[in-house]
Tab-separated table of C-alpha atoms in Angstrom:
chain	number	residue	atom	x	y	z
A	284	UNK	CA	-15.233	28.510	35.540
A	285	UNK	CA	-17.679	28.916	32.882
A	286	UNK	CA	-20.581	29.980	35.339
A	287	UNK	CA	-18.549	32.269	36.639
A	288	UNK	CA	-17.969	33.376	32.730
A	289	UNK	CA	-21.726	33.313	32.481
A	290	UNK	CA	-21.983	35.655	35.487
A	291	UNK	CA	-19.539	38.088	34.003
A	292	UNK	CA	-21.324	38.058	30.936
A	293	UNK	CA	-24.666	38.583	31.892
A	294	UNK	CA	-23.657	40.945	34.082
A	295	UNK	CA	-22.483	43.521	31.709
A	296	UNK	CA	-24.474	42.999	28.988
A	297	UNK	CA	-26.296	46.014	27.840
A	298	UNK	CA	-29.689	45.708	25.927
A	299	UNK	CA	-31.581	48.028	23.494
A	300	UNK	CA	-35.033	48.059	22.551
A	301	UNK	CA	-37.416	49.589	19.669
A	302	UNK	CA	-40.541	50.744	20.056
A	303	UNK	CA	-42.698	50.160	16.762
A	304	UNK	CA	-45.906	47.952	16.607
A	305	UNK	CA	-44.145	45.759	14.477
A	306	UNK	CA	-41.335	45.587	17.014
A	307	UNK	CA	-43.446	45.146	20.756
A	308	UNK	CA	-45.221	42.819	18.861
A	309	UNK	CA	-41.511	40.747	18.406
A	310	UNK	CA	-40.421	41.570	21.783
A	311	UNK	CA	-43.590	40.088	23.134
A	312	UNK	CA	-43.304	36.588	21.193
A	313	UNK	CA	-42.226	33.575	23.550
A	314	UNK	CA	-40.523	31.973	20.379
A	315	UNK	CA	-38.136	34.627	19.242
A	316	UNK	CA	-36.548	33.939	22.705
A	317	UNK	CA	-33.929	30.886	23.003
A	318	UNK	CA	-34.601	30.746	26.558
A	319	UNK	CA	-38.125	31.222	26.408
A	320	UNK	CA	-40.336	32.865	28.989
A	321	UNK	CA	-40.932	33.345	32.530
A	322	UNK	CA	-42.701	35.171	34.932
A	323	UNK	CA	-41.133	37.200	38.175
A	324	UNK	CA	-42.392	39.093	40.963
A	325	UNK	CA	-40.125	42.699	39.887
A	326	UNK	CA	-40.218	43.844	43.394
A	327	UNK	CA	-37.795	41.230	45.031
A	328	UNK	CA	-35.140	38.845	43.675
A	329	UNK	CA	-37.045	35.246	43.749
A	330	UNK	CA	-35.200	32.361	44.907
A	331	UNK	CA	-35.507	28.809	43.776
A	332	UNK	CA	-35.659	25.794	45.392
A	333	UNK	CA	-32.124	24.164	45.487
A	334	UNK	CA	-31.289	20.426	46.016
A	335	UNK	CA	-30.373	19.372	49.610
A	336	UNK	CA	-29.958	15.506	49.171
A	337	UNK	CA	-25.980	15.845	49.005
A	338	UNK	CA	-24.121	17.403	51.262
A	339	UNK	CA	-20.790	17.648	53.735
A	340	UNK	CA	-20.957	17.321	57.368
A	341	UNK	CA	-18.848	19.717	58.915
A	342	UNK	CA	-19.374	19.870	62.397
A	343	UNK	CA	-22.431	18.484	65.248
A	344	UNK	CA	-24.877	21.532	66.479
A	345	UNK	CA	-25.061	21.114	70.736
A	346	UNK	CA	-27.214	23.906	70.413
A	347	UNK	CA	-29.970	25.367	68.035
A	348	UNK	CA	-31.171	28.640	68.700
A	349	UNK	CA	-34.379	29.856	67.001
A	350	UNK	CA	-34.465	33.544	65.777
A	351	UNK	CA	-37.083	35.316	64.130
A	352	UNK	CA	-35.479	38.194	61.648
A	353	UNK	CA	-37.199	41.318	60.472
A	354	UNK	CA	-35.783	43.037	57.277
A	355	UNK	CA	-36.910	45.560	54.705
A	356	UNK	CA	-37.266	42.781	52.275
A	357	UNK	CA	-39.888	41.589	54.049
A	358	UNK	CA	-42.673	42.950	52.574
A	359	UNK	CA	-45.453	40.396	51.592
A	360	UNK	CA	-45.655	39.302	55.012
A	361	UNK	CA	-46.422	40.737	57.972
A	362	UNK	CA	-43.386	43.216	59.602
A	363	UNK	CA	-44.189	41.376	62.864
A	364	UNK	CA	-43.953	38.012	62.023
A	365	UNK	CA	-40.185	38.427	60.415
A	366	UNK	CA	-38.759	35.490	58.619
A	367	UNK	CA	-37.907	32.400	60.525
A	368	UNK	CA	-33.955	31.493	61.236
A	369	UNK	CA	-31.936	28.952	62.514
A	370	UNK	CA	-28.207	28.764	64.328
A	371	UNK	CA	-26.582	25.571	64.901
A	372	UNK	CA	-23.764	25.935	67.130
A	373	UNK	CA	-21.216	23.286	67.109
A	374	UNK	CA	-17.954	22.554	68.681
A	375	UNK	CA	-15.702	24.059	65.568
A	376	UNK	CA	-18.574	25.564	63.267
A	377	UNK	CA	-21.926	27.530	63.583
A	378	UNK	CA	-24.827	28.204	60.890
A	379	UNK	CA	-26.934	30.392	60.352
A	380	UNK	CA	-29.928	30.011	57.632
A	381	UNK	CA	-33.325	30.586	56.734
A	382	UNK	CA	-35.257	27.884	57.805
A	383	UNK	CA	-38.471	28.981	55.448
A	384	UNK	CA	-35.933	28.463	52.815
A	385	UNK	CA	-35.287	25.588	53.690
A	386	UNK	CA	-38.612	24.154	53.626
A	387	UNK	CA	-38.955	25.260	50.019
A	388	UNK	CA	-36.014	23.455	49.174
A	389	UNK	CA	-37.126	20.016	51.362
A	390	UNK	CA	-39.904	20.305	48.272
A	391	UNK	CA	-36.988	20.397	45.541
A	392	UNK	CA	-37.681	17.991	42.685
A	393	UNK	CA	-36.199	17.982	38.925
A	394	UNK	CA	-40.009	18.581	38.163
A	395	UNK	CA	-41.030	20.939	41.157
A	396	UNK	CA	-37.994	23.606	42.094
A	397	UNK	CA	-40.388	26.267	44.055
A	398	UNK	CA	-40.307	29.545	44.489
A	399	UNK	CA	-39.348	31.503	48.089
A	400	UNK	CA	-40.430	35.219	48.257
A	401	UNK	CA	-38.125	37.513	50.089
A	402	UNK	CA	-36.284	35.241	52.080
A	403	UNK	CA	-32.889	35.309	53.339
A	404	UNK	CA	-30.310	34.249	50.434
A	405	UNK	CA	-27.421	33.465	52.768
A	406	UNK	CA	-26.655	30.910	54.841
A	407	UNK	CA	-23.415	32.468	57.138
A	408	UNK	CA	-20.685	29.511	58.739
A	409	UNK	CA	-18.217	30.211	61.490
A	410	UNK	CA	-15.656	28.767	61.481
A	411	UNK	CA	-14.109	29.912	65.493
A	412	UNK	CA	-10.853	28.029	65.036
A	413	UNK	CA	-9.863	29.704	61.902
A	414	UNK	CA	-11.629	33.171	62.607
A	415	UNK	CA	-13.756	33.811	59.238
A	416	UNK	CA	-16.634	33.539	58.075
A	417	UNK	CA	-17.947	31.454	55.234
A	418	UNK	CA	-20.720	33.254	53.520
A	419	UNK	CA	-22.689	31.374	50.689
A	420	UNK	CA	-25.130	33.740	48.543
A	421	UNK	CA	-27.494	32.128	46.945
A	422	UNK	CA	-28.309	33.555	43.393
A	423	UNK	CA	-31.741	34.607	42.382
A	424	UNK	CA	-34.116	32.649	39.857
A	425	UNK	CA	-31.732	29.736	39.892
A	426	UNK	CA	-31.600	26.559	41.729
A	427	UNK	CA	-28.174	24.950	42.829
A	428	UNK	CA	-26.261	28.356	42.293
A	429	UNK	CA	-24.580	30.353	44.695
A	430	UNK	CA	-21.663	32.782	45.106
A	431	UNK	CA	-18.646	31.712	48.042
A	432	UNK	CA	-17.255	34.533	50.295
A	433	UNK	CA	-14.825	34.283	52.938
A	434	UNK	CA	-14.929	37.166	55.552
A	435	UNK	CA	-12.095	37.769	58.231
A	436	UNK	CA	-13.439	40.884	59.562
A	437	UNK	CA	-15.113	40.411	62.694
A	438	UNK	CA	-16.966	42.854	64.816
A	439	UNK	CA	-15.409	44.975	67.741
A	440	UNK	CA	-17.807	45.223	70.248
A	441	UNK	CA	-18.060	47.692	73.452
A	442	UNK	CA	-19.767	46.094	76.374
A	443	UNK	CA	-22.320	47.967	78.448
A	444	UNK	CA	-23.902	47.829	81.423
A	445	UNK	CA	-27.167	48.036	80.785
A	446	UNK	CA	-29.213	44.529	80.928
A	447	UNK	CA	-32.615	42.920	79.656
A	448	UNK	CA	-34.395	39.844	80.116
A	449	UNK	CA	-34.753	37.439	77.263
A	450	UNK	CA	-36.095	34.281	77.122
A	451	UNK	CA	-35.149	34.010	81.073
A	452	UNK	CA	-31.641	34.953	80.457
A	453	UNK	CA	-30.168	38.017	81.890
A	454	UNK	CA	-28.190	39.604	79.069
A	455	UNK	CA	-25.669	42.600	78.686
A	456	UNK	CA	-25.923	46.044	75.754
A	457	UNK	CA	-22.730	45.419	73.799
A	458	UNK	CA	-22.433	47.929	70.298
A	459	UNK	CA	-20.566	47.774	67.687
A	460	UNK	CA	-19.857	49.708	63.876
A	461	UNK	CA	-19.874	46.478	61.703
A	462	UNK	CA	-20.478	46.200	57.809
A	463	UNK	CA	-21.473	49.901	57.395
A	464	UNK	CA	-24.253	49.703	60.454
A	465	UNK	CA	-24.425	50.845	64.249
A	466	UNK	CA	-25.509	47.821	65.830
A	467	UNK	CA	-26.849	47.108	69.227
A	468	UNK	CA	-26.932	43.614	70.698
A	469	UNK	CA	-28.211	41.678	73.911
A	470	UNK	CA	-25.571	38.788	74.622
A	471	UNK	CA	-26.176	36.998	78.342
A	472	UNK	CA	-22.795	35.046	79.934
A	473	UNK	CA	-25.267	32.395	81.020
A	474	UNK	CA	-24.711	30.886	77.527
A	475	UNK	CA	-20.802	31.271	76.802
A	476	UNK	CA	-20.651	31.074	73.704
A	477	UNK	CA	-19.148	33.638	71.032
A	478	UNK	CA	-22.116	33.242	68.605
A	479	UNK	CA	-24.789	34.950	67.495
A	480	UNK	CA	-27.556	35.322	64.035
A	481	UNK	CA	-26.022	36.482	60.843
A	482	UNK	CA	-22.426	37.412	61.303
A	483	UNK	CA	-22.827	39.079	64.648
A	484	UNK	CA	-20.609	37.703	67.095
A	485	UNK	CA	-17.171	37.455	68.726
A	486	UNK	CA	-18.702	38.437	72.419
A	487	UNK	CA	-18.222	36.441	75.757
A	488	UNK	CA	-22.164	35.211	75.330
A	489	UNK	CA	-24.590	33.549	72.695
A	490	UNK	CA	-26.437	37.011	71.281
A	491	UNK	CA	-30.283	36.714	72.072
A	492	UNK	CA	-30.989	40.043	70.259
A	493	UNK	CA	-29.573	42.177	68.298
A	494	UNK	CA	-30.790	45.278	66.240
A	495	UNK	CA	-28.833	48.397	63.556
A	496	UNK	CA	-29.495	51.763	64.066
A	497	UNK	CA	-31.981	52.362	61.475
A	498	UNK	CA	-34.423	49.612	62.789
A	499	UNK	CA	-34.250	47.811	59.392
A	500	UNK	CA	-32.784	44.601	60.557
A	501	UNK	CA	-33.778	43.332	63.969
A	502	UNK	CA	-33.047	39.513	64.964
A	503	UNK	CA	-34.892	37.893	68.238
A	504	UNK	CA	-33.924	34.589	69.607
A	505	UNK	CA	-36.997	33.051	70.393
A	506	UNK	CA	-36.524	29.616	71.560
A	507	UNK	CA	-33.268	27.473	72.490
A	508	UNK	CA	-33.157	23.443	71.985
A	509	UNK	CA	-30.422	21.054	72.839
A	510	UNK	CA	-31.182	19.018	70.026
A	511	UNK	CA	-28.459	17.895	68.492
A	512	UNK	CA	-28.575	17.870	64.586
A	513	UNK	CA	-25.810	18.067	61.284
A	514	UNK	CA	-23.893	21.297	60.557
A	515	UNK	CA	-24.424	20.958	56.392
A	516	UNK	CA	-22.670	22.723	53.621
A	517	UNK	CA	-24.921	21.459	50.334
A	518	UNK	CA	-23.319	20.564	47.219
A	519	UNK	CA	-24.465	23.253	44.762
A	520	UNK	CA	-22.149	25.152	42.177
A	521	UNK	CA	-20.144	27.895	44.235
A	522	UNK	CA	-18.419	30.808	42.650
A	523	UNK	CA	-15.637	32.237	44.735
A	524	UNK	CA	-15.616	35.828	45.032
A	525	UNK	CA	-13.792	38.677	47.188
A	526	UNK	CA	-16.177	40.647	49.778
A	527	UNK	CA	-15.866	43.830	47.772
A	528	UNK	CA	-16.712	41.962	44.540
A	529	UNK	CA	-19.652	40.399	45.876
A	530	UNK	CA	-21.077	43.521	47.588
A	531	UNK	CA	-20.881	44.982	44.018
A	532	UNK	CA	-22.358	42.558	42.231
A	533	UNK	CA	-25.081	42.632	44.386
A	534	UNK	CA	-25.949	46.124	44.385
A	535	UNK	CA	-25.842	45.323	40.466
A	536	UNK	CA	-28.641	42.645	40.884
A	537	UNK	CA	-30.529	44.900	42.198
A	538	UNK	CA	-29.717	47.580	40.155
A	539	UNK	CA	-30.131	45.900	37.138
A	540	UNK	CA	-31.495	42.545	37.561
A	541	UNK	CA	-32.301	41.859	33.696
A	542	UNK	CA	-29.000	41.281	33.683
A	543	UNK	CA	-29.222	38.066	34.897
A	544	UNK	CA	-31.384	37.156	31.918
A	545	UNK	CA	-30.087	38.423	29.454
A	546	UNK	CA	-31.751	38.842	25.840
A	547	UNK	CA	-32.402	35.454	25.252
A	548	UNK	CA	-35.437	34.981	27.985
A	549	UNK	CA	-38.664	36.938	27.901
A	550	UNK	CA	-39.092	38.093	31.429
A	551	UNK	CA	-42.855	39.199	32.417
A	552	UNK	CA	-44.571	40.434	35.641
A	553	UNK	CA	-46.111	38.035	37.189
A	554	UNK	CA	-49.109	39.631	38.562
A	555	UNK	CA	-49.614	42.789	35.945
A	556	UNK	CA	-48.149	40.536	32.758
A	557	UNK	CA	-46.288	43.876	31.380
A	558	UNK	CA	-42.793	42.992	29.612
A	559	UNK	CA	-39.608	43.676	31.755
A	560	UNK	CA	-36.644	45.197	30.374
A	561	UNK	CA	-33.641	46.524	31.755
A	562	UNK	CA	-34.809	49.275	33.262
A	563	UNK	CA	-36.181	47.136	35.673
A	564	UNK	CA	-35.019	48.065	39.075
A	565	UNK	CA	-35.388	46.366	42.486
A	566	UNK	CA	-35.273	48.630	45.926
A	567	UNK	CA	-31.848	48.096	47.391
A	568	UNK	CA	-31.380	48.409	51.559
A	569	UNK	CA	-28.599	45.112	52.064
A	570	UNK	CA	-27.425	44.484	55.386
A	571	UNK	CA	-23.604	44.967	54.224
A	572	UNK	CA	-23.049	48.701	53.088
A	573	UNK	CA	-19.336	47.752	52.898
């Protein structure tokens, strides 16, 4: 409850600075800061390294399908090599997650809490029996903090004829209008199961590709393993939200991510040094539109 407070707070908080010597000179000093300082990349929200030693088991992956995922914040790496993912598909529950983020956070210590540029923040469960989703967003610049959303609405697909090869498997165009995008996906029967990356699925077939209409975000299955391993949902501190609250209060992150300092931390670039202040802005393209 009073993170959530904190969230609120921060959120809202509005900010106002002068612009004398006498007064960039103040704004610039570490110690008039109760938080003190820190340094940020300003073109991306930066998240921390979170601690992975406790956790719940919720279900046994059968299957772990290997996706590579190419997004607009993407940036400081190369378009073509995307971002690693990974879908465990178990009996009752699948996950989806960013498996560079989770090497970061393997490296968690109280001493050493890392830093992962433009990953994926969300780690997306499926829960089939029930029929929603379980989305937990992790929130930027701190470790062990995330927001909780549950999400009924599932995608409606229409099943094509057209097919493809992937990875050997002989898959069927299905498309769909989910979350505010055209999407077009490659599903093949030979793997019957209604999964897929992200929150794409609800078709007769595991999704091997999938792509919206602007080209922006564009998932590829590129390997399959019958390994089987533990579904996990970490112990961190989870704020519950509604969809529509979330969605807004991540377009406000972006928006306006001093916020999430507030006035009590000096917040400088970390390449360039200058001071940031809130009208720092960070480019906004989310998967969701609504």
């Amino acid at each position: 409850m009073r993170y959530a407070i904190f969230l609120t707070a921060c959120l809202f908080a509005g900010f106002c600075f002068g612009q004398s010597p006498e007064e960039r000179k103040r704004l610039l000093d570490p110690r008039n800061y109760a938080n003190g300082m820190t340094f940020v990349d300003d073109a991306e929200l930066q998240i921390r390294g979170s601690d992975i030693s406790k956790y719940t088991v919720l279900d046994t992956a059968w299957l772990v399908a290997l996706y590579r995922y190419r997004h607009p914040y993407s940036s400081k790496r190369r378009k073509e090599d995307g971002e690693r993912m990974k879908l465990e598909i178990g009996k009752r529950i699948t996950a989806f997650y960013s498996r560079d983020l989770y090497e970061t956070d393997s490296l968690y210590t109280i001493y050493n809490r890392g830093i992962s540029a433009n990953n994926c923040a969300c780690m997306v469960y499926a829960r089939r029996e029930q029929g929603y989703f379980e989305v937990i967003n992790r929130m930027p610049f701190r470790s062990d903090a995330a927001i909780l959303v549950e999400d009924s609405d599932m995608p409606e697909w229409r099943i094509g004829t057209e097919e493809m090869i992937v990875l050997g498997y002989r898959c069927l165009r299905a498309t769909a209008f989910y979350c505010g995008r055209e999407w077009v996906v490659w599903f093949t029967y030979e793997i019957p199961v209604a999964a897929g990356p992200w929150k794409l699925c609800n078709l007769p077939g595991l999704i091997l590709r999938a792509e919206d209409g602007t080209g922006d975000y564009i998932f590829e299955c590129e390997a399959l393993q019958h390994d089987k391993s533990l579904i996990r949902k970490y112990e961190w501190h989870y704020t519950r939200m509604k969809k529509n609250a979330w969605l807004a209060f991540e377009k406000r992150m972006y928006m306006a991510p001093f916020s999430l300092f507030g006035e009590n931390t000096l917040i400088k670039k970390s390449k360039k040094g200058g001071r940031l202040d809130d009208t720092w802005t960070i480019p906004y393209n989310p998967i969701e539109l609504e």
